[in-house]
Short mmCIF file of C-alpha atoms and ligand atoms in Angstrom, two decimals:
data_model
loop_
_atom_site.label_atom_id
_atom_site.label_comp_id
_atom_site.label_asym_id
_atom_site.label_seq_id
_atom_site.Cartn_x
_atom_site.Cartn_y
_atom_site.Cartn_z
CA MET A 1 0.00 0.00 0.00
CA VAL A 2 1.31 3.45 -0.89
CA ALA A 3 1.19 5.98 1.94
CA GLN A 4 -1.73 8.38 1.60
CA THR A 5 -0.66 11.92 0.91
CA ILE A 6 -2.68 15.07 1.21
CA PRO A 7 -3.01 16.72 -2.22
CA VAL A 8 -1.94 20.34 -2.40
CA LYS A 9 -3.61 23.19 -4.30
CA THR A 10 -2.40 23.84 -7.78
CA PHE A 11 0.66 26.02 -8.10
CA ASP A 12 3.13 27.79 -10.35
CA LEU A 13 6.67 27.11 -9.19
CA VAL A 14 9.48 29.15 -10.73
CA ILE A 15 12.97 27.76 -10.18
CA PHE A 16 15.72 30.34 -10.65
CA GLY A 17 18.81 28.34 -11.52
CA GLY A 18 16.45 25.63 -12.78
CA THR A 19 19.15 23.94 -14.83
CA GLY A 20 21.64 23.85 -11.96
CA ASP A 21 22.94 21.00 -9.86
CA LEU A 22 20.36 21.23 -7.08
CA ALA A 23 17.49 21.25 -9.56
CA ARG A 24 18.93 18.19 -11.30
CA ARG A 25 19.72 16.18 -8.17
CA LYS A 26 16.95 17.16 -5.78
CA ILE A 27 14.22 19.59 -6.86
CA LEU A 28 13.06 18.00 -10.12
CA PRO A 29 13.37 14.38 -8.91
CA GLY A 30 11.53 15.38 -5.70
CA LEU A 31 8.66 17.03 -7.58
CA PHE A 32 8.44 14.05 -9.91
CA ARG A 33 8.15 11.64 -6.98
CA ARG A 34 5.40 13.77 -5.44
CA MET A 35 3.51 13.67 -8.71
CA CYS A 36 3.85 9.89 -8.80
CA ALA A 37 2.54 9.75 -5.22
CA GLY A 38 -0.54 11.62 -6.41
CA GLN A 39 0.22 14.78 -4.48
CA MET A 40 0.92 17.17 -7.31
CA PRO A 41 -2.18 18.54 -9.05
CA ALA A 42 -2.37 17.69 -12.74
CA ASP A 43 -2.34 21.35 -13.75
CA ALA A 44 0.61 22.43 -11.56
CA ARG A 45 3.34 24.20 -13.52
CA ILE A 46 7.08 24.25 -13.01
CA ILE A 47 9.01 26.92 -14.85
CA ALA A 48 12.79 26.95 -14.89
CA ALA A 49 14.34 30.39 -15.30
CA ALA A 50 18.01 30.43 -16.18
CA ARG A 51 20.57 32.01 -18.46
CA SER A 52 21.16 28.93 -20.57
CA ASP A 53 19.90 28.74 -24.13
CA LEU A 54 17.38 25.99 -23.62
CA ASP A 55 13.78 25.96 -24.76
CA ASP A 56 10.85 24.00 -23.27
CA ALA A 57 11.88 20.84 -25.12
CA GLY A 58 15.50 21.18 -24.04
CA PHE A 59 14.52 21.66 -20.42
CA ARG A 60 12.20 18.65 -20.54
CA GLN A 61 15.10 16.56 -21.78
CA PHE A 62 17.22 17.92 -18.91
CA ALA A 63 14.47 16.90 -16.47
CA ARG A 64 14.13 13.46 -18.06
CA ASP A 65 17.87 12.88 -17.62
CA ALA A 66 17.63 14.08 -14.01
CA ILE A 67 14.83 11.59 -13.32
CA THR A 68 16.65 8.73 -15.01
CA GLU A 69 19.76 9.45 -12.99
CA HIS A 70 18.25 10.22 -9.59
CA VAL A 71 14.93 8.41 -9.30
CA LYS A 72 15.61 4.71 -8.96
CA ASP A 73 12.43 3.79 -7.15
CA SER A 74 9.84 5.42 -9.37
CA GLN A 75 6.21 4.56 -8.89
CA CYS A 76 5.56 5.93 -12.39
CA ASP A 77 5.75 4.36 -15.82
CA GLU A 78 6.64 6.19 -19.04
CA SER A 79 3.22 7.83 -19.24
CA GLY A 80 3.82 9.25 -15.75
CA ILE A 81 7.14 10.69 -16.86
CA GLU A 82 5.45 12.24 -19.91
CA ARG A 83 2.77 13.76 -17.68
CA PHE A 84 5.44 15.30 -15.45
CA LEU A 85 7.44 16.65 -18.38
CA ALA A 86 4.30 18.25 -19.81
CA SER A 87 4.06 20.42 -16.68
CA LEU A 88 7.54 21.88 -17.28
CA ALA A 89 8.49 25.03 -19.13
CA PHE A 90 11.66 27.06 -19.60
CA GLU A 91 12.19 30.80 -19.63
CA HIS A 92 15.49 32.33 -20.65
CA LEU A 93 16.36 34.99 -18.10
CA ASP A 94 19.35 37.03 -17.08
CA ILE A 95 18.37 38.31 -13.69
CA PHE A 96 20.43 41.48 -14.08
CA GLU A 97 18.63 42.44 -17.27
CA ASP A 98 15.14 43.93 -17.30
CA SER A 99 14.09 41.99 -20.38
CA GLY A 100 12.60 38.59 -19.71
CA TRP A 101 10.74 39.38 -16.49
CA LYS A 102 7.54 40.45 -18.23
CA LYS A 103 7.56 37.28 -20.27
CA LEU A 104 8.05 35.26 -17.12
CA LYS A 105 5.15 37.11 -15.54
CA GLY A 106 3.04 36.16 -18.55
CA ARG A 107 3.64 32.51 -17.70
CA LEU A 108 2.09 32.89 -14.24
CA ARG A 109 -1.60 32.35 -13.62
CA GLU A 110 -3.77 34.51 -11.42
CA GLY A 111 -5.41 32.98 -8.39
CA VAL A 112 -3.01 30.06 -7.93
CA VAL A 113 -0.23 29.70 -5.38
CA SER A 114 3.01 31.07 -6.80
CA ALA A 115 6.35 30.04 -5.37
CA PHE A 116 9.83 31.18 -6.40
CA TYR A 117 12.74 28.91 -5.63
CA PHE A 118 16.09 30.76 -5.49
CA SER A 119 18.34 27.85 -6.42
CA VAL A 120 21.28 30.19 -6.98
CA GLY A 121 24.11 31.65 -4.89
CA PRO A 122 23.10 33.96 -2.02
CA SER A 123 24.74 36.95 -3.75
CA LEU A 124 21.83 36.85 -6.24
CA PHE A 125 19.00 36.64 -3.69
CA GLY A 126 18.57 40.39 -3.29
CA GLU A 127 18.50 41.10 -7.03
CA ILE A 128 15.91 38.41 -7.72
CA ALA A 129 13.72 39.64 -4.85
CA ARG A 130 13.90 43.22 -6.17
CA LYS A 131 13.09 42.23 -9.74
CA LEU A 132 10.17 40.05 -8.68
CA THR A 133 8.63 43.02 -6.92
CA LYS A 134 9.60 45.60 -9.51
CA PHE A 135 7.97 43.67 -12.33
CA GLY A 136 4.92 42.74 -10.27
CA LEU A 137 5.33 38.96 -10.35
CA THR A 138 4.30 38.45 -6.75
CA THR A 139 1.24 38.88 -4.56
CA ASP A 140 0.88 38.82 -0.76
CA ASP A 141 0.36 35.10 -1.07
CA SER A 142 3.56 34.39 -3.06
CA ARG A 143 6.41 32.50 -1.38
CA ILE A 144 10.14 32.54 -1.94
CA VAL A 145 12.45 29.65 -1.11
CA VAL A 146 16.11 30.24 -0.36
CA GLU A 147 18.87 27.72 0.14
CA LYS A 148 21.72 27.66 2.57
CA PRO A 149 24.30 29.03 3.09
CA PHE A 150 22.27 31.88 4.56
CA GLY A 151 25.16 34.29 5.05
CA ARG A 152 28.66 33.45 6.21
CA ASP A 153 28.42 35.32 9.51
CA LYS A 154 25.94 37.36 11.51
CA ALA A 155 26.54 40.59 9.56
CA SER A 156 25.99 39.02 6.15
CA ALA A 157 22.92 37.11 7.38
CA VAL A 158 21.43 40.34 8.73
CA ALA A 159 22.12 42.07 5.40
CA LEU A 160 20.55 39.18 3.48
CA ASN A 161 17.49 39.17 5.71
CA ALA A 162 17.14 42.92 5.23
CA GLU A 163 17.32 42.59 1.44
CA LEU A 164 14.64 39.92 1.39
CA LYS A 165 12.45 41.70 3.91
CA ASN A 166 12.51 44.84 1.78
CA CYS A 167 10.43 42.92 -0.71
CA PHE A 168 8.75 40.13 1.27
CA ASP A 169 7.15 39.53 4.60
CA GLU A 170 8.67 36.90 6.93
CA HIS A 171 5.66 34.64 6.37
CA GLN A 172 6.59 34.50 2.67
CA ILE A 173 10.25 33.54 3.18
CA TYR A 174 11.12 29.83 3.34
CA ARG A 175 14.76 29.28 4.36
CA ILE A 176 15.65 25.69 3.67
CA ASP A 177 17.68 23.50 5.98
CA HIS A 178 17.17 20.15 4.32
CA TYR A 179 17.87 18.31 7.61
CA LEU A 180 14.50 19.51 8.86
CA GLY A 181 12.88 17.71 5.94
CA LYS A 182 14.40 14.37 6.89
CA GLU A 183 11.77 11.92 8.04
CA THR A 184 13.62 10.94 11.23
CA VAL A 185 14.21 14.53 12.25
CA GLN A 186 10.46 15.06 12.29
CA ASN A 187 10.18 11.76 14.06
CA LEU A 188 12.29 13.20 16.83
CA MET A 189 9.38 15.52 17.60
CA ALA A 190 6.88 12.68 17.26
CA ILE A 191 8.88 10.53 19.67
CA ARG A 192 9.35 13.29 22.22
CA PHE A 193 5.89 14.78 22.16
CA GLY A 194 3.74 11.89 20.97
CA ASN A 195 4.75 9.56 23.81
CA ALA A 196 4.37 10.14 27.51
CA LEU A 197 7.30 7.81 28.18
CA PHE A 198 10.30 9.94 27.28
CA GLU A 199 9.46 13.51 28.23
CA PRO A 200 9.58 13.05 32.04
CA LEU A 201 13.14 11.70 31.64
CA TRP A 202 14.22 14.29 29.09
CA ASN A 203 16.26 16.55 31.36
CA ALA A 204 19.51 16.95 33.25
CA GLN A 205 18.23 14.91 36.15
CA HIS A 206 18.05 11.76 34.03
CA VAL A 207 20.15 12.41 30.94
CA ASP A 208 23.91 12.13 31.38
CA HIS A 209 24.76 13.65 28.02
CA VAL A 210 23.67 13.82 24.39
CA GLN A 211 25.81 12.99 21.35
CA ILE A 212 24.95 14.32 17.92
CA THR A 213 27.00 12.90 15.07
CA VAL A 214 26.79 13.66 11.38
CA ALA A 215 29.62 11.69 9.80
CA GLU A 216 30.22 11.46 6.07
CA SER A 217 32.54 9.10 4.26
CA ILE A 218 32.83 11.30 1.18
CA GLY A 219 35.47 14.02 0.98
CA VAL A 220 35.07 17.45 -0.53
CA ASP A 221 36.26 16.41 -3.99
CA GLY A 222 34.74 18.66 -6.62
CA ARG A 223 33.39 21.14 -4.07
CA GLY A 224 36.69 22.60 -2.91
CA ALA A 225 35.99 26.09 -4.23
CA TYR A 226 32.83 26.40 -2.12
CA TYR A 227 34.01 24.37 0.84
CA ASN A 228 37.29 26.21 1.28
CA LYS A 229 35.38 29.39 2.05
CA SER A 230 33.00 27.57 4.30
CA GLY A 231 34.39 24.66 6.31
CA ALA A 232 32.49 22.23 8.50
CA MET A 233 31.47 24.89 10.99
CA ARG A 234 29.61 27.01 8.47
CA ASP A 235 28.58 24.18 6.19
CA MET A 236 27.17 21.79 8.80
CA VAL A 237 27.27 23.00 12.40
CA GLN A 238 25.66 26.45 12.06
CA ASN A 239 22.64 24.89 10.40
CA HIS A 240 22.12 21.11 10.37
CA LEU A 241 23.71 20.21 13.71
CA MET A 242 22.27 23.21 15.50
CA GLN A 243 18.82 22.33 14.23
CA LEU A 244 19.21 18.80 15.58
CA LEU A 245 20.42 20.20 18.87
CA CYS A 246 17.45 22.57 19.05
CA LEU A 247 14.86 19.89 18.37
CA THR A 248 16.45 17.64 20.98
CA ALA A 249 16.78 20.30 23.64
CA MET A 250 13.73 22.51 23.13
CA GLU A 251 10.76 22.76 25.47
CA PRO A 252 7.50 21.24 24.23
CA PRO A 253 5.85 23.80 21.96
CA SER A 254 2.19 24.48 22.72
CA LYS A 255 1.29 23.06 19.31
CA TYR A 256 2.95 21.77 16.16
CA GLY A 257 2.99 25.02 14.26
CA ALA A 258 5.52 27.28 12.61
CA ASP A 259 5.88 29.96 15.24
CA SER A 260 5.45 27.81 18.33
CA VAL A 261 8.17 25.38 17.21
CA ARG A 262 10.52 28.10 16.02
CA ASP A 263 10.05 30.17 19.18
CA GLU A 264 11.18 27.17 21.23
CA LYS A 265 14.19 26.48 19.00
CA LEU A 266 15.24 30.12 19.24
CA LYS A 267 15.17 29.92 23.04
CA VAL A 268 17.62 27.01 22.91
CA ILE A 269 20.04 28.87 20.63
CA LYS A 270 19.90 31.85 22.95
CA ALA A 271 20.64 29.61 25.93
CA LEU A 272 23.84 28.19 24.41
CA GLU A 273 26.93 29.11 26.38
CA PRO A 274 29.89 30.47 24.44
CA VAL A 275 32.29 27.62 23.61
CA SER A 276 35.81 27.91 24.99
CA THR A 277 38.74 26.82 22.79
CA LEU A 278 39.22 23.88 25.15
CA ASN A 279 35.84 22.53 24.12
CA VAL A 280 36.22 22.62 20.38
CA VAL A 281 38.36 20.49 18.09
CA ARG A 282 38.81 21.11 14.40
CA GLY A 283 40.42 18.75 11.96
CA GLN A 284 41.41 18.26 8.36
CA TYR A 285 41.83 14.86 6.72
CA LEU A 286 45.38 14.08 5.74
CA GLY A 287 46.00 11.05 3.58
CA ASP A 288 49.16 9.13 2.86
CA ASP A 289 49.80 5.94 0.91
CA GLY A 290 47.86 7.22 -2.07
CA GLU A 291 44.86 8.38 0.03
CA ALA A 292 43.95 11.92 -0.98
CA SER A 293 44.07 14.72 1.59
CA TYR A 294 41.77 17.65 2.09
CA LEU A 295 44.52 19.82 0.62
CA ASP A 296 44.41 17.85 -2.67
CA HIS A 297 40.62 17.98 -2.78
CA SER A 298 40.32 21.63 -1.91
CA GLY A 299 42.77 22.81 -4.54
CA ASP A 300 44.52 25.06 -2.00
CA PRO A 301 47.70 23.52 -0.55
CA GLN A 302 47.75 26.11 2.23
CA SER A 303 44.11 25.78 3.23
CA ARG A 304 43.30 26.02 6.93
CA THR A 305 39.68 25.14 6.38
CA GLU A 306 38.35 22.46 8.70
CA SER A 307 36.68 19.33 7.34
CA PHE A 308 35.87 18.14 10.87
CA VAL A 309 34.54 19.79 14.03
CA ALA A 310 33.71 18.41 17.45
CA LEU A 311 32.30 20.54 20.25
CA LYS A 312 31.13 20.29 23.78
CA VAL A 313 28.10 22.51 24.16
CA ASN A 314 26.31 23.58 27.30
CA VAL A 315 22.69 24.65 27.21
CA ALA A 316 22.33 27.04 30.12
CA ASN A 317 18.75 26.58 31.24
CA TRP A 318 16.88 24.70 33.96
CA ARG A 319 16.25 21.64 31.86
CA TRP A 320 19.83 21.04 30.70
CA ALA A 321 22.26 22.70 33.13
CA GLY A 322 25.02 20.16 33.80
CA THR A 323 24.19 17.88 30.85
CA PRO A 324 26.55 18.52 27.95
CA PHE A 325 25.68 18.07 24.29
CA TYR A 326 28.62 16.76 22.26
CA LEU A 327 28.44 17.56 18.56
CA ARG A 328 30.70 16.25 15.80
CA THR A 329 30.66 16.28 12.05
CA GLY A 330 33.26 15.56 9.44
CA LYS A 331 34.03 14.53 5.92
CA ARG A 332 35.99 11.45 4.89
CA LEU A 333 35.23 9.61 8.11
CA ARG A 334 34.88 5.86 8.58
CA GLY A 335 31.26 5.75 7.54
CA ARG A 336 28.13 7.70 6.69
CA MET A 337 26.25 7.89 9.92
CA SER A 338 23.95 10.53 11.36
CA GLU A 339 22.38 10.02 14.73
CA ILE A 340 21.31 11.58 17.97
CA ALA A 341 22.15 9.52 21.03
CA VAL A 342 20.53 10.43 24.33
CA VAL A 343 22.63 8.72 27.01
CA PHE A 344 20.73 8.29 30.27
CA LYS A 345 22.35 8.22 33.69
CA ASP A 346 23.35 4.99 35.39
CA PRO A 347 20.86 3.49 37.81
CA PRO A 348 21.47 5.24 41.15
CA HIS A 349 22.25 2.02 42.98
CA SER A 350 23.09 -1.47 41.81
CA ILE A 351 21.47 -4.40 43.58
CA PHE A 352 23.64 -6.77 41.53
CA GLU A 353 27.02 -7.76 42.75
CA GLY A 354 29.92 -8.56 40.48
CA GLU A 355 31.91 -7.15 37.69
CA PHE A 356 29.03 -5.88 35.56
CA ASP A 357 29.94 -2.50 34.27
CA ARG A 358 26.80 -0.46 34.91
CA ARG A 359 25.87 1.59 31.91
CA GLY A 360 22.86 3.77 31.40
CA ASN A 361 20.19 3.30 28.80
CA VAL A 362 20.79 4.96 25.47
CA LEU A 363 18.11 6.13 23.08
CA VAL A 364 19.54 6.39 19.57
CA ILE A 365 17.60 8.19 16.89
CA ARG A 366 19.15 7.18 13.57
CA LEU A 367 18.80 9.74 10.81
CA GLN A 368 20.72 7.80 8.21
CA PRO A 369 21.37 5.21 7.04
CA ASP A 370 18.80 2.71 8.21
CA GLU A 371 16.41 5.29 9.71
CA GLY A 372 15.00 4.16 13.01
CA ILE A 373 15.29 4.11 16.77
CA THR A 374 17.21 1.90 19.16
CA LEU A 375 16.89 1.80 22.94
CA ARG A 376 19.76 0.08 24.72
CA VAL A 377 18.53 -1.77 27.78
CA THR A 378 20.08 -4.05 30.37
CA ILE A 379 18.79 -7.60 30.73
CA LYS A 380 19.90 -10.80 32.37
CA GLU A 381 22.29 -12.91 30.41
CA PRO A 382 20.46 -16.15 29.61
CA GLY A 383 21.24 -19.41 31.39
CA PRO A 384 22.06 -20.53 34.90
CA GLY A 385 25.24 -19.67 36.76
CA GLY A 386 24.30 -16.57 38.68
CA MET A 387 22.84 -13.21 37.86
CA ARG A 388 24.90 -11.86 35.01
CA LEU A 389 23.76 -8.77 33.16
CA THR A 390 24.17 -7.78 29.56
CA GLU A 391 23.00 -5.04 27.25
CA VAL A 392 20.73 -5.52 24.26
CA PRO A 393 19.19 -3.16 21.74
CA LEU A 394 15.44 -2.75 21.40
CA ASP A 395 15.65 -1.96 17.75
CA MET A 396 13.14 -0.43 15.40
CA THR A 397 13.87 0.35 11.79
CA PHE A 398 11.13 2.47 10.26
CA ALA A 399 11.18 0.59 6.97
CA GLU A 400 10.58 -2.71 8.80
CA ALA A 401 8.16 -1.42 11.40
CA LEU A 402 6.00 0.45 8.93
CA GLY A 403 6.27 -2.27 6.30
CA ASP A 404 4.05 -1.66 3.31
CA LYS A 405 2.69 1.58 4.79
CA ILE A 406 5.66 3.30 3.24
CA ALA A 407 6.73 2.68 -0.31
CA TYR A 408 10.01 4.46 0.47
CA LEU A 409 11.20 7.20 2.80
CA PRO A 410 10.76 10.46 0.90
CA ASP A 411 13.74 12.67 0.33
CA ALA A 412 13.82 15.85 2.44
CA TYR A 413 13.26 18.09 -0.58
CA GLU A 414 10.01 16.38 -1.52
CA ARG A 415 8.53 17.14 1.82
CA LEU A 416 9.85 20.67 2.03
CA ILE A 417 8.71 21.80 -1.41
CA MET A 418 5.20 20.56 -0.72
CA ASP A 419 5.23 22.41 2.62
CA VAL A 420 6.05 25.60 0.72
CA ILE A 421 3.02 25.11 -1.50
CA ARG A 422 0.87 24.30 1.53
CA GLY A 423 2.14 27.42 3.29
CA ASP A 424 3.56 25.54 6.29
CA GLN A 425 6.76 27.14 7.62
CA THR A 426 7.29 24.78 10.58
CA LEU A 427 10.27 23.05 8.99
CA PHE A 428 11.95 26.21 7.73
CA MET A 429 14.33 28.50 9.58
CA ARG A 430 13.04 31.87 10.66
CA GLY A 431 15.20 34.96 10.12
CA ASP A 432 15.87 35.58 13.81
CA GLU A 433 16.81 31.92 14.31
CA VAL A 434 19.48 32.07 11.60
CA GLU A 435 20.91 35.29 12.98
CA ALA A 436 21.03 33.91 16.52
CA ALA A 437 22.83 30.79 15.27
CA TRP A 438 25.51 32.99 13.67
CA ASP A 439 25.78 34.97 16.90
CA TRP A 440 26.86 31.79 18.64
CA VAL A 441 29.08 30.47 15.83
CA ASP A 442 30.90 33.69 14.89
CA PRO A 443 33.14 33.92 17.99
CA ILE A 444 34.28 30.32 17.53
CA ILE A 445 35.37 30.98 13.94
CA ALA A 446 36.89 34.34 14.94
CA GLY A 447 38.96 32.52 17.60
CA TRP A 448 40.39 30.18 14.95
CA THR A 449 41.16 33.03 12.58
CA GLU A 450 42.91 35.04 15.29
CA SER A 451 45.00 32.15 16.53
CA GLY A 452 45.98 31.11 12.99
CA VAL A 453 46.33 27.56 14.25
CA ARG A 454 46.05 24.79 11.68
CA PRO A 455 43.28 22.21 12.01
CA LEU A 456 44.51 18.91 13.45
CA PRO A 457 45.20 16.18 10.91
CA TYR A 458 43.13 13.01 10.92
CA ASP A 459 43.25 9.82 8.92
CA PRO A 460 40.81 9.45 6.06
CA LEU A 461 38.22 6.82 6.96
CA GLY A 462 38.99 7.16 10.66
CA SER A 463 37.00 8.74 13.48
CA GLY A 464 38.50 12.22 13.46
CA PRO A 465 41.45 13.73 15.34
CA GLU A 466 42.57 12.12 18.61
CA ASP A 467 41.72 15.31 20.46
CA SER A 468 38.05 14.86 19.60
CA LEU A 469 38.12 11.53 21.46
CA MET A 470 39.75 13.31 24.37
CA LEU A 471 36.90 15.81 24.47
CA LEU A 472 34.76 13.03 25.94
CA HIS A 473 37.47 10.92 27.58
CA ARG A 474 38.39 13.67 29.94
CA ASP A 475 34.75 13.78 31.07
CA GLY A 476 34.79 10.00 31.59
CA ARG A 477 32.66 9.39 28.49
CA ARG A 478 33.24 8.07 25.01
CA TRP A 479 31.87 8.65 21.55
CA ARG A 480 29.70 6.03 19.98
CA GLU A 481 31.46 4.19 17.25
CA ILE A 482 31.21 5.43 13.67
CA LYS A 483 30.41 2.26 11.77
CA PRO A 484 31.81 1.75 8.26
C1 BG6 B 1 24.89 19.92 2.80
C2 BG6 B 1 26.34 20.26 2.91
O1 BG6 B 1 24.10 20.96 3.35
O2 BG6 B 1 24.62 18.70 3.50
C3 BG6 B 1 27.20 19.12 2.39
O3 BG6 B 1 26.61 21.44 2.16
C4 BG6 B 1 26.82 17.82 3.05
O4 BG6 B 1 28.57 19.40 2.60
C5 BG6 B 1 25.33 17.59 3.00
O5 BG6 B 1 27.52 16.78 2.39
C6 BG6 B 1 24.93 16.38 3.83
O6 BG6 B 1 23.59 16.10 3.59
P1 BG6 B 1 23.02 14.62 3.74
O7 BG6 B 1 21.55 14.77 3.51
O8 BG6 B 1 23.69 13.80 2.67
O9 BG6 B 1 23.39 14.16 5.10
#
């Protein structure tokens, strides 16, 4: 059985940069899958606006290639593909020129939801916003979608917000953090607030610490030009990891709605203590024996950009005081593994004698791969010979547990684009949230720049620099293993 989806109203979606990499890998395949799932209205229109010399037919071929390459689990046959392609159009547009905008406007229908996806670099956001307003392409109900990176520090994020807000209201601006579109990330809220079991234990009294890991096995090959100016802190921590931290640490919102959830996340960011240099480790992968290094991949032999960061973070509020959150992310690590592990305290007193090493329960929320939840519990080792204890996982993989209720787990972009059309901002970052995140991150990056210290080397396909292990060891804790 295919999961039931709620159809959305018909829409005109304009994708600026519609022939770019994101459109090819994510946006077009995502929209196609939604159409196959019966969620996209038959008369919805998708218009790519770009500088290339394509026409409608050329763009449809581009989309067909994108689908062939990136949709392996299609629920559609050839007639479905044809139906999707028929909804596509192409408009040649140089955003700095005035010509072209009127023609694009002519493509838009009155009385339907119009959304404008800025799938271009942030330096173009302001110009597109201005032109959209100047040429009257938008109404109060139009939405714009912008991608990360949203600025590279607080000042640039404030400037970007101001540019967009000159032309649009906050309720029209959808800032994407694709981690919020991941099924398991939303499940984190379902688990916390849909069960009475966890919430009473979800605090410093019962939780020893929390580990958030986003490990990738790929390097930065091919993305050096972007990544060198960014690094793991800007590329991953300021957005994806902080969002995971917020959803784990926030207070229960009064309802599942855009402002109630985002208000609570903002409170967490504002409660983060500044991170001292002692509590942050940055690394760069350094290969030998034919293994490539970050420096080869980045194209800059002198680069001091970090491809790995680990941090110990304190959330200074009543719920979490004394319970650290350890965050780590890196490229070219042993495996691709993203998870949130909530490590509970040991039982206060052991009634069992012997050598059993008492260890608390751990709730692991696996984002990828193998999305699901595991609860580590202690049980008796089977058989006679005394009371020996052991630990076992209570394991739940969503794909297995939900069986034929899910044909596949949708990609984050599928969900997020449909939320834009629906007008639901819950899974998008609000302007003040992004600025507050930079407020916290900026001093850490400034500290690195001032000190001029190189990131610590780590082995490709390892677990990161030794010092990142020490970050926990010195607190008497240890990271969970990154599995290959
Ligand atoms: C992107 C980063 O936002 O997220 C990439 O720019 C990173 O560097 C990617 O590889 C990871 O996303 P996912 O969904 O593959 O975990």
